[in-house]
Short mmCIF file of N, CA and C in Angstrom, two decimals:
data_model
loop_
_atom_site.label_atom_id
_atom_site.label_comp_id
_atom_site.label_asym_id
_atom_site.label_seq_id
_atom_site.Cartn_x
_atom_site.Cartn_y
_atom_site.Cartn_z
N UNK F 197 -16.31 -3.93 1.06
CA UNK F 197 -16.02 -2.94 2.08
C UNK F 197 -15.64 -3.63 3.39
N UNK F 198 -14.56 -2.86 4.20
CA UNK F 198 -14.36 -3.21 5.64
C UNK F 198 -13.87 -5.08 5.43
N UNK F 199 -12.57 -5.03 4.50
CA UNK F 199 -11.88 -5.98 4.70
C UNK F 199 -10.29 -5.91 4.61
N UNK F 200 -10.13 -7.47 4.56
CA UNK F 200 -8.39 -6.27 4.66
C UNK F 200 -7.66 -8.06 3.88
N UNK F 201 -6.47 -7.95 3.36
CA UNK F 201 -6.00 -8.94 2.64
C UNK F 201 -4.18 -9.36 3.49
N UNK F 202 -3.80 -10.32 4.07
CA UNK F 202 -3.06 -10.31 4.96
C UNK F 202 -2.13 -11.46 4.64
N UNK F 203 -1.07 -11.46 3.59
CA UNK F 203 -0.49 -12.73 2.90
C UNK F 203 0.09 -12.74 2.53
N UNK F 204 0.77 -13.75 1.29
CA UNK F 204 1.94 -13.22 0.13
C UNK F 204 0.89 -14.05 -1.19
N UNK F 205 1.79 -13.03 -2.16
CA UNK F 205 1.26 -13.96 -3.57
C UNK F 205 2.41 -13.79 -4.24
N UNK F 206 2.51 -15.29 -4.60
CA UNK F 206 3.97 -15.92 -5.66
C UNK F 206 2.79 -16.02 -6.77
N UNK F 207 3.56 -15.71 -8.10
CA UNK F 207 2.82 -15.59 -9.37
C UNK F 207 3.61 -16.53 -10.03
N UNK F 208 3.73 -17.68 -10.68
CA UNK F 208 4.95 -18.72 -11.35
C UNK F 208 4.82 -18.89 -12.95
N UNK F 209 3.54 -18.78 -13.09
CA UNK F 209 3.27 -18.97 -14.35
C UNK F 209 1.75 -18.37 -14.91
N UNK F 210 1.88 -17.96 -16.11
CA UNK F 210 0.42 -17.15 -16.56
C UNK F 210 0.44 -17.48 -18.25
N UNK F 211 -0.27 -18.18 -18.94
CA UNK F 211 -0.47 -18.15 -20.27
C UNK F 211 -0.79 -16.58 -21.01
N UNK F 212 -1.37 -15.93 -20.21
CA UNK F 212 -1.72 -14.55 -20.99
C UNK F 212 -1.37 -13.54 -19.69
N UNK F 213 -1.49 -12.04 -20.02
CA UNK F 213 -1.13 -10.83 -19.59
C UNK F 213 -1.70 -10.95 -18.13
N UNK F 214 -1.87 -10.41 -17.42
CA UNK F 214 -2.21 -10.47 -15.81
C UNK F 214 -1.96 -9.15 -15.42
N UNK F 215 -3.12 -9.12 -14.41
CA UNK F 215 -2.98 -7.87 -13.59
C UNK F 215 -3.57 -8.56 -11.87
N UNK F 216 -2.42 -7.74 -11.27
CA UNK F 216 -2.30 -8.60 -10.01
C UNK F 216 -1.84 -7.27 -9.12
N UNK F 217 -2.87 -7.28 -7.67
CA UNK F 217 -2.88 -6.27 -6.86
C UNK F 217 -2.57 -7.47 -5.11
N UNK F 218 -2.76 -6.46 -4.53
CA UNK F 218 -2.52 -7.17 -3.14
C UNK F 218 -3.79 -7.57 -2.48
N UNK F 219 -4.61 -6.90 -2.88
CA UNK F 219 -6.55 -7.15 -2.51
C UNK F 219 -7.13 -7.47 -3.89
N UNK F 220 -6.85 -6.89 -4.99
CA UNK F 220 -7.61 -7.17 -5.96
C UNK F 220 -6.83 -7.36 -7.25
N UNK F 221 -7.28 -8.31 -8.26
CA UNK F 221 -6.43 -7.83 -9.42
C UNK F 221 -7.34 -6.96 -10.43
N UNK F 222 -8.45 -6.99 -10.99
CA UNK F 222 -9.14 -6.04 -11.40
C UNK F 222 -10.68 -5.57 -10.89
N UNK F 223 -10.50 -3.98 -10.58
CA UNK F 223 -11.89 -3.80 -10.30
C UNK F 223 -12.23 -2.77 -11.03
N UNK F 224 -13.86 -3.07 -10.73
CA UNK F 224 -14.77 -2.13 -11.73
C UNK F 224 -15.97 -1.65 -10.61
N UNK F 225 -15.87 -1.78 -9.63
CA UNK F 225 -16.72 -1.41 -8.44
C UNK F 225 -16.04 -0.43 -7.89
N UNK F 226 -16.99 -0.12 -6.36
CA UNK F 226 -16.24 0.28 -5.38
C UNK F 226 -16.02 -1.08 -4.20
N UNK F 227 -14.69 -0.26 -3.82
CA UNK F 227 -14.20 -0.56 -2.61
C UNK F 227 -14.07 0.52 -1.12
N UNK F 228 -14.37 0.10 -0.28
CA UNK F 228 -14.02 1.10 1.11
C UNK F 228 -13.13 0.60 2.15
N UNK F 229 -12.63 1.31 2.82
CA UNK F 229 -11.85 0.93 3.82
C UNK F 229 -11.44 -0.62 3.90
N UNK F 230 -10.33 -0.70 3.42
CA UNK F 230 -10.27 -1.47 2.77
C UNK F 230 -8.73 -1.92 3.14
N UNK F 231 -7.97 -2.40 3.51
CA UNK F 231 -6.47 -2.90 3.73
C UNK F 231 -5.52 -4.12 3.36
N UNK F 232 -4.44 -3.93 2.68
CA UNK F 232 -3.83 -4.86 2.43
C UNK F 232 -1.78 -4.90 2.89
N UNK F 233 -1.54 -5.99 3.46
CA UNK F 233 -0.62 -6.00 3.72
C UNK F 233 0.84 -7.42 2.83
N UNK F 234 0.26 -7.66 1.69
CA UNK F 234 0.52 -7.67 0.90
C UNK F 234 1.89 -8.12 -0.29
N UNK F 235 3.27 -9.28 0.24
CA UNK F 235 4.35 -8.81 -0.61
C UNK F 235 3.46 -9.57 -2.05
N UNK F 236 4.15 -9.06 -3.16
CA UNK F 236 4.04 -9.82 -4.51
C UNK F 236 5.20 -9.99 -5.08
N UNK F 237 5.35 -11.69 -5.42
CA UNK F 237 6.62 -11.88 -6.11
C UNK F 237 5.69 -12.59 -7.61
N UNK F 238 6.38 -11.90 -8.99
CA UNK F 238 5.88 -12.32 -9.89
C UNK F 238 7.29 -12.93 -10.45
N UNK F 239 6.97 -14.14 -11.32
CA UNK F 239 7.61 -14.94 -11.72
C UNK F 239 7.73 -15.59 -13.10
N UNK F 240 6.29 -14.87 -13.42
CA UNK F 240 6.13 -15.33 -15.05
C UNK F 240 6.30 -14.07 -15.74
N UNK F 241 6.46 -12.87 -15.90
CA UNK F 241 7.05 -11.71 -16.71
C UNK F 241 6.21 -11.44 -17.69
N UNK F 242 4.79 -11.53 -17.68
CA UNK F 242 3.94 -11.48 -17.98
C UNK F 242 2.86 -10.26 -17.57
N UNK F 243 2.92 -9.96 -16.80
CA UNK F 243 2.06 -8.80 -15.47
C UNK F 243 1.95 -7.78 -16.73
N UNK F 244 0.51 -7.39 -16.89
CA UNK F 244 -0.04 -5.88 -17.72
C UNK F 244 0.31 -4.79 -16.73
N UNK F 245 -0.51 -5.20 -15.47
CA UNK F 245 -0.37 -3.89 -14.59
C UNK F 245 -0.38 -4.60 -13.52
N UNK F 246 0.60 -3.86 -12.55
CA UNK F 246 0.69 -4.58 -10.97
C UNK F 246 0.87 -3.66 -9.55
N UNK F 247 -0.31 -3.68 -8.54
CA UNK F 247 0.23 -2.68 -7.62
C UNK F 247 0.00 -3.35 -6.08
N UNK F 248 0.13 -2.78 -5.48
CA UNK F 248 0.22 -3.40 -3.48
C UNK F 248 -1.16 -3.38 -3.18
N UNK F 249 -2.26 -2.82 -4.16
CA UNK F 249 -3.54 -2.78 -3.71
C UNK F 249 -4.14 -3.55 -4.66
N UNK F 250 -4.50 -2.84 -6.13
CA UNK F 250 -5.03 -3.32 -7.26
C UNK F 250 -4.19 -3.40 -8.41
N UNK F 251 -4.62 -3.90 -9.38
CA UNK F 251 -3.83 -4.56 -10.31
C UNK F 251 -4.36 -3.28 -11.65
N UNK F 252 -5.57 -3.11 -11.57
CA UNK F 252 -6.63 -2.34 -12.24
C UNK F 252 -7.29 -2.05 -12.12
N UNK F 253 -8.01 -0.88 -12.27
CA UNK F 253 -9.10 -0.31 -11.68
C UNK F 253 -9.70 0.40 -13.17
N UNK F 254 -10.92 -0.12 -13.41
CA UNK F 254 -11.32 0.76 -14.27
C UNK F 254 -12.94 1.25 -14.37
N UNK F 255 -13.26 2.04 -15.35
CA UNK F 255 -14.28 2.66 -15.13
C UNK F 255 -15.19 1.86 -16.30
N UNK F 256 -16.37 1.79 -16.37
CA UNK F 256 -16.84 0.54 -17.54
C UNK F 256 -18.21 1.46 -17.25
N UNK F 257 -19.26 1.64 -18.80
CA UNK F 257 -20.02 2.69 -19.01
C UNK F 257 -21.38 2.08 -17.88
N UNK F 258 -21.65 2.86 -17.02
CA UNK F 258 -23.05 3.04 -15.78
C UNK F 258 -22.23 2.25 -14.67
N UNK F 259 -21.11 2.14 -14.65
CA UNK F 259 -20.74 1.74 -13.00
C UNK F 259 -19.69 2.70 -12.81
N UNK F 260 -19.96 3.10 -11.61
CA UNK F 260 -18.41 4.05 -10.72
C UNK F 260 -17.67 3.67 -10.29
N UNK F 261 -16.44 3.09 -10.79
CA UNK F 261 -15.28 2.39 -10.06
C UNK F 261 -14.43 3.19 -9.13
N UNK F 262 -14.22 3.06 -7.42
CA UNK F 262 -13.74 4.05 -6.61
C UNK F 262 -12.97 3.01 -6.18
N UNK F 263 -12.10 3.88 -5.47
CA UNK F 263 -11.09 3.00 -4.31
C UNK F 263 -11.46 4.11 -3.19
N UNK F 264 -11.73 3.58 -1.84
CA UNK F 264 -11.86 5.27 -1.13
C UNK F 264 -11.62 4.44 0.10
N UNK F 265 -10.80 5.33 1.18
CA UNK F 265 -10.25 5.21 2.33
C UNK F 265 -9.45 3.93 2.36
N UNK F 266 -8.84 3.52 1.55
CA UNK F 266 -7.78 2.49 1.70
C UNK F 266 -6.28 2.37 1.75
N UNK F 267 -5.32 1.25 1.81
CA UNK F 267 -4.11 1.49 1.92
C UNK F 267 -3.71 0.25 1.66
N UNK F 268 -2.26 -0.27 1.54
CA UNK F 268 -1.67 -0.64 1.21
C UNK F 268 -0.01 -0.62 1.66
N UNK F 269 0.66 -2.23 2.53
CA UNK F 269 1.96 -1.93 2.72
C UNK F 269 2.96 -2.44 2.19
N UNK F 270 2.72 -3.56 1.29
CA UNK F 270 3.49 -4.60 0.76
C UNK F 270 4.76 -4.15 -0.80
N UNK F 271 5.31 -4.82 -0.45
CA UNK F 271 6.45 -4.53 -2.06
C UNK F 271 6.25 -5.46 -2.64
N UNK F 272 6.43 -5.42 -3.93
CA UNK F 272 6.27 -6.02 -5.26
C UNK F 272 7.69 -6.63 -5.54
N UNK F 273 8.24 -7.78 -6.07
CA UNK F 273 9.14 -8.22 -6.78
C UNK F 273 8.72 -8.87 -7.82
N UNK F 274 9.34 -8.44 -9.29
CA UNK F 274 9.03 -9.07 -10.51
C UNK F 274 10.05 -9.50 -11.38
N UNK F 275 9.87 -10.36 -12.31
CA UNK F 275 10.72 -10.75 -13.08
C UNK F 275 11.07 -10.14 -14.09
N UNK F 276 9.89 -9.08 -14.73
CA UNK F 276 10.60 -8.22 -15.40
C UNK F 276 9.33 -6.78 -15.58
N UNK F 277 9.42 -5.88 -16.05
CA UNK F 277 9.33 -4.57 -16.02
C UNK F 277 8.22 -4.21 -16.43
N UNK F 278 6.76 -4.71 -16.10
CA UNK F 278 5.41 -3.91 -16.87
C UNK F 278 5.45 -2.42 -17.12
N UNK F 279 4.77 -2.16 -17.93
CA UNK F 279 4.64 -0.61 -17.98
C UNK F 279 3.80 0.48 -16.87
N UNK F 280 2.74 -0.83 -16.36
CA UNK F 280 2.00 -0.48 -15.67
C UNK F 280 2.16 -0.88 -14.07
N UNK F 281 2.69 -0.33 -13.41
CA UNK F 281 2.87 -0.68 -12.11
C UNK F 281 2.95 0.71 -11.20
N UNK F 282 2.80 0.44 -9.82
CA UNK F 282 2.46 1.69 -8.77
C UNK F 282 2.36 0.73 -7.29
N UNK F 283 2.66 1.41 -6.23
CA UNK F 283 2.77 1.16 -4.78
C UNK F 283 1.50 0.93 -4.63
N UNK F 284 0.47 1.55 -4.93
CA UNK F 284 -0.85 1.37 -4.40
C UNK F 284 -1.60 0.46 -5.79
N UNK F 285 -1.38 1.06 -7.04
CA UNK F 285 -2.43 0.89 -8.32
C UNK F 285 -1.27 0.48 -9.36
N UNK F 286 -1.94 -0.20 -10.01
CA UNK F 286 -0.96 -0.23 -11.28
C UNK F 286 -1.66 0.64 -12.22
N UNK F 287 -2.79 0.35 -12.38
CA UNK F 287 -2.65 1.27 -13.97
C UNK F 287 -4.66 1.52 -13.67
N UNK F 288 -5.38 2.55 -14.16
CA UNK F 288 -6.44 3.13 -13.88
C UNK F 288 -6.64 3.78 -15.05
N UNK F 289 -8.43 3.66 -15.44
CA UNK F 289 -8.36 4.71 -16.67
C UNK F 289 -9.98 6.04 -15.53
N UNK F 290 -9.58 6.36 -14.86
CA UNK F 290 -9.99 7.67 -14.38
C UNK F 290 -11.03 6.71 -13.44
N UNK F 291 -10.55 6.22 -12.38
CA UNK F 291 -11.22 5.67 -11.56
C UNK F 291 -11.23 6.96 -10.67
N UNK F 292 -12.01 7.52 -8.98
CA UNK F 292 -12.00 8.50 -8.27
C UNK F 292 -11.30 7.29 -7.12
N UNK F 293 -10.09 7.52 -6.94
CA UNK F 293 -9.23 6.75 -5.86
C UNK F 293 -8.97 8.09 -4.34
N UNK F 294 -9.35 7.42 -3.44
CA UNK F 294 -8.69 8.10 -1.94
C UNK F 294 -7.96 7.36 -1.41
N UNK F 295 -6.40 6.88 -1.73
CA UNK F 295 -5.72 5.79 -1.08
C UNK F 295 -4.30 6.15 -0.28
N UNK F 296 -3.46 5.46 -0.12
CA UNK F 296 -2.76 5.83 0.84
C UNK F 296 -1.84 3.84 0.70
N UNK F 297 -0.06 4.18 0.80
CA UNK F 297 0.56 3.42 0.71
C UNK F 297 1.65 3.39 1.47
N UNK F 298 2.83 2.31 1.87
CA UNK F 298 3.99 2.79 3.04
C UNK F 298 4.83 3.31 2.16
N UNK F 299 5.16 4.44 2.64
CA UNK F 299 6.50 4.89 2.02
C UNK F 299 7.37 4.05 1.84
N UNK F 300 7.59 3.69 2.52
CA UNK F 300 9.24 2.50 2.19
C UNK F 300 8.65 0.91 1.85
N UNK F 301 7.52 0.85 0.93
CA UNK F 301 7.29 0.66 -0.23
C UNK F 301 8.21 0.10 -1.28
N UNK F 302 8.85 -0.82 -1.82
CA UNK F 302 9.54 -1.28 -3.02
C UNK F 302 8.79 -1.83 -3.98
N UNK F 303 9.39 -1.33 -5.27
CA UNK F 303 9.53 -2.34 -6.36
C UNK F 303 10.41 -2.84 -7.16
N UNK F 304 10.79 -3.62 -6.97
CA UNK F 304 11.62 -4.24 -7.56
C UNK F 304 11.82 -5.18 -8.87
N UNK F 305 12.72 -5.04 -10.11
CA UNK F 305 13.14 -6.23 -11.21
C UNK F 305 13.97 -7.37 -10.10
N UNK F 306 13.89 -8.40 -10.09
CA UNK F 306 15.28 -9.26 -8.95
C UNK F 306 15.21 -8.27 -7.93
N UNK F 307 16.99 -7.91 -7.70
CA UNK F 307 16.79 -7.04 -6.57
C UNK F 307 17.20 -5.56 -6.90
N UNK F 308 17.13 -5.16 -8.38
CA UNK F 308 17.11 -3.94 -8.49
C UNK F 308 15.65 -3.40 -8.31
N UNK F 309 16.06 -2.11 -7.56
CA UNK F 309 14.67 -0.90 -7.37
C UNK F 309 14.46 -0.42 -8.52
N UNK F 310 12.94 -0.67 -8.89
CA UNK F 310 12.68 0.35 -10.04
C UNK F 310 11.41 1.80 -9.33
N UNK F 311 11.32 2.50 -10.50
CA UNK F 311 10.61 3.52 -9.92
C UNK F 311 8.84 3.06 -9.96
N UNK F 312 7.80 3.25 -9.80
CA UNK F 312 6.39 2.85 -10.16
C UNK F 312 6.44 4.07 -11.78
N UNK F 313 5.28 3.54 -12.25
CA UNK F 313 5.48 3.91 -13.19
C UNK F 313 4.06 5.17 -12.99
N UNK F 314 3.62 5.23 -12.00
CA UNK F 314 2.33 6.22 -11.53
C UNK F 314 2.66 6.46 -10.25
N UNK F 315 1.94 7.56 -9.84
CA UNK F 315 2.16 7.93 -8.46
C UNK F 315 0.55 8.59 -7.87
N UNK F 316 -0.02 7.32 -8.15
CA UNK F 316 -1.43 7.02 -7.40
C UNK F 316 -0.88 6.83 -6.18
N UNK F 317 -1.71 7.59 -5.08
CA UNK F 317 -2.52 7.40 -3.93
C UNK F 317 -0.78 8.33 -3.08
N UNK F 318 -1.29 8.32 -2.06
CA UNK F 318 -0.70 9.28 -0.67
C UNK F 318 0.65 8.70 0.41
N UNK F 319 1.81 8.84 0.10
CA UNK F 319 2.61 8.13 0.44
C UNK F 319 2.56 8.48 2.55
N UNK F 320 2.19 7.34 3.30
CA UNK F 320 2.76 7.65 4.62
C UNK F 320 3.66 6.68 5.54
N UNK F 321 3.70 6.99 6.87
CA UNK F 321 5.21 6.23 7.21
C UNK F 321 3.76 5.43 7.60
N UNK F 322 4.65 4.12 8.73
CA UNK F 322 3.70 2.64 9.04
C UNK F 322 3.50 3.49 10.25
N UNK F 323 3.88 4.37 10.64
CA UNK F 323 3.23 4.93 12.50
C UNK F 323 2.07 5.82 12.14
N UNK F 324 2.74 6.23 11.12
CA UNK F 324 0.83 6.78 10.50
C UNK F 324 -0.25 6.24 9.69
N UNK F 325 0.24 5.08 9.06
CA UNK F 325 -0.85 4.11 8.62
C UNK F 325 -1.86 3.86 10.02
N UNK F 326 -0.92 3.19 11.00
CA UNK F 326 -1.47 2.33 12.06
C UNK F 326 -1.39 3.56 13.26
N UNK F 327 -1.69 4.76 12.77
CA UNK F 327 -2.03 5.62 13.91
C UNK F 327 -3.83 5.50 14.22
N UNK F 328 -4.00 5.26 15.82
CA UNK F 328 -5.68 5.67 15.66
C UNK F 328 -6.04 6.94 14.92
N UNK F 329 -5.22 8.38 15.21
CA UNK F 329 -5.71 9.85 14.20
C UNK F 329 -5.63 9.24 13.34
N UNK F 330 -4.86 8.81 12.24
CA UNK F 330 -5.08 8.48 10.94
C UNK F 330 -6.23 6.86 10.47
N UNK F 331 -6.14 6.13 11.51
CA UNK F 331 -7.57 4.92 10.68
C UNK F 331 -8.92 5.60 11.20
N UNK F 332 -9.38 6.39 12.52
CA UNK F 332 -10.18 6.86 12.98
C UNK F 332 -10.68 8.28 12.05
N UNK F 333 -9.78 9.06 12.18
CA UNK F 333 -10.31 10.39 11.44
C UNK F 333 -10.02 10.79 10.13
N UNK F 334 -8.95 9.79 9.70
CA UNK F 334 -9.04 10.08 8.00
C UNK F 334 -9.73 8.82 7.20
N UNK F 335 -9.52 7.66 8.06
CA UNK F 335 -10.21 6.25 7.05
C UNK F 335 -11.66 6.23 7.68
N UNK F 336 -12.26 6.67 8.58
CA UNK F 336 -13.04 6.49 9.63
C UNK F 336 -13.70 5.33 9.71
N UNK F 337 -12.44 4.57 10.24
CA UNK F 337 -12.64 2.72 10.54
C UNK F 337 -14.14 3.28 11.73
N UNK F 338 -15.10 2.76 11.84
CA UNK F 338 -16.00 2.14 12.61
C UNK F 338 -15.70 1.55 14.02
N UNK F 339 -16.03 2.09 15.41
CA UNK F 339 -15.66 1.18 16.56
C UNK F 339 -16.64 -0.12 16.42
N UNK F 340 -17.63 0.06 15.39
CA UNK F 340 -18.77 -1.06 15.54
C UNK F 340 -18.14 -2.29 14.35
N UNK F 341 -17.24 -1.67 14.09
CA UNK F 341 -16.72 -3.15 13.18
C UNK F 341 -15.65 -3.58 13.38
N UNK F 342 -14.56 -2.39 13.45
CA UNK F 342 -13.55 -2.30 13.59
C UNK F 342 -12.49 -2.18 15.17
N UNK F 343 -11.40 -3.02 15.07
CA UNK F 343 -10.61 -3.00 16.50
C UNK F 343 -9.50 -2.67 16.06
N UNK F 344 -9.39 -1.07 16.46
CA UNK F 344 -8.05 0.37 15.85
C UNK F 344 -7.19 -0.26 17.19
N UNK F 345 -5.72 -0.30 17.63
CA UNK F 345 -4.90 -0.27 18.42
C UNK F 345 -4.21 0.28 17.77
N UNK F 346 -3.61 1.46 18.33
CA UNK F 346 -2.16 2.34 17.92
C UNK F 346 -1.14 1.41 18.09
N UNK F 347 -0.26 1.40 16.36
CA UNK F 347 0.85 0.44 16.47
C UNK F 347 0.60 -0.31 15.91
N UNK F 348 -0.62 -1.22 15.47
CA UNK F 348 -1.06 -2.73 14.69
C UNK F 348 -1.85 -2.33 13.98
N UNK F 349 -2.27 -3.13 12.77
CA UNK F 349 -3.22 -3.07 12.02
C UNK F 349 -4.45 -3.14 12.40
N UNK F 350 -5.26 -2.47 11.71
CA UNK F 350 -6.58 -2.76 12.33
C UNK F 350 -7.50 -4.44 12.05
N UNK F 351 -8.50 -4.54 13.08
CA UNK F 351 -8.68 -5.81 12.80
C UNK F 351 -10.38 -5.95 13.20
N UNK F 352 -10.99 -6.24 11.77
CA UNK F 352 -12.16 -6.55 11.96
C UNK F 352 -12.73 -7.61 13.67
N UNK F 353 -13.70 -7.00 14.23
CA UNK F 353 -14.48 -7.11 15.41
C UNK F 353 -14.52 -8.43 15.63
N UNK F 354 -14.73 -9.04 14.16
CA UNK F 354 -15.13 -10.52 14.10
C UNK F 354 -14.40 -11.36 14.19
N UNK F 355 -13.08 -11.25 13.98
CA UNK F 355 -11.46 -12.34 14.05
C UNK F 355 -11.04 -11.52 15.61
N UNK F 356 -11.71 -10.74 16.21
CA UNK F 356 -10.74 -9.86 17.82
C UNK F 356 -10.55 -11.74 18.79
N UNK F 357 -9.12 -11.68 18.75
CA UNK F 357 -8.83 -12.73 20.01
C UNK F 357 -9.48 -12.20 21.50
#
């Protein structure tokens, strides 16, 4: 909870299937408020499931796997076409997700656009990701952890210059 993932990930090579997100590649927990900004370039054509947040999310018998108040802005480029891919999630077997991704959002084979193959989580523009109304009253980032500026990402208390 109350972290955020701020980078790129090049994928080059994988002996077996992979699932690769922008914060996580598979979870079976919860997560909260939670942010990732995120590109992914995959390179080995290998990827099970791939999304700007998580890779997988699943539900496994006595744990509740959630995603709740999170987001996601990054595009995906791959080498070739999983079945399982999404802006926010790639692929979920009935996780309870509250997420949220940038609309202008890509995924891409090379440089053709493909479509996601799910349409997990809440598409918004970046002035409403990084609106205080929207991290304050719909994610309800924390003033005790969190440093909201309208316009920028939010930024844990503990990295504030």
């Amino acid at each position: 909870s109350n972290s955020y993932a701020i980078a790129s990930i090049k994928q080059t090579a994988t002996p077996y299937e992979s699932y690769v997100g922008g914060f996580v590649g598979i979870n079976n927990g919860t997560i909260n408020t939670c942010y990732s900004t995120v590109n992914i370039t995959d390179e080995s054509g290998v990827v099970n499931a791939i999304g700007g947040f998580a890779g997988y999310t699943e539900l496994i018998s006595g744990y509740n796997a959630t995603i709740n108040k999170c987001f996601s802005t990054g595009s995906i480029t791959l080498a070739s076409t999983p079945s399982n891919r999404g802006y926010f999630l790639g692929q979920t077997t009935g996780a309870e997700l509250h997420c949220y991704y940038l609309n202008s959002a890509k995924i891409s084979v090379g440089t053709q656009a493909i479509d996601p193959s799910n349409s997990i989580g809440t598409s918004k523009m970046i002035s409403e990701l990084y609106s205080e109304d929207f991290l304050k009253n719909t994610l309800y980032l924390s003033n005790d952890i969190w440093v909201v500026t309208a316009g920028q990402p939010p930024v844990l208390k503990c990295f504030e210059k």
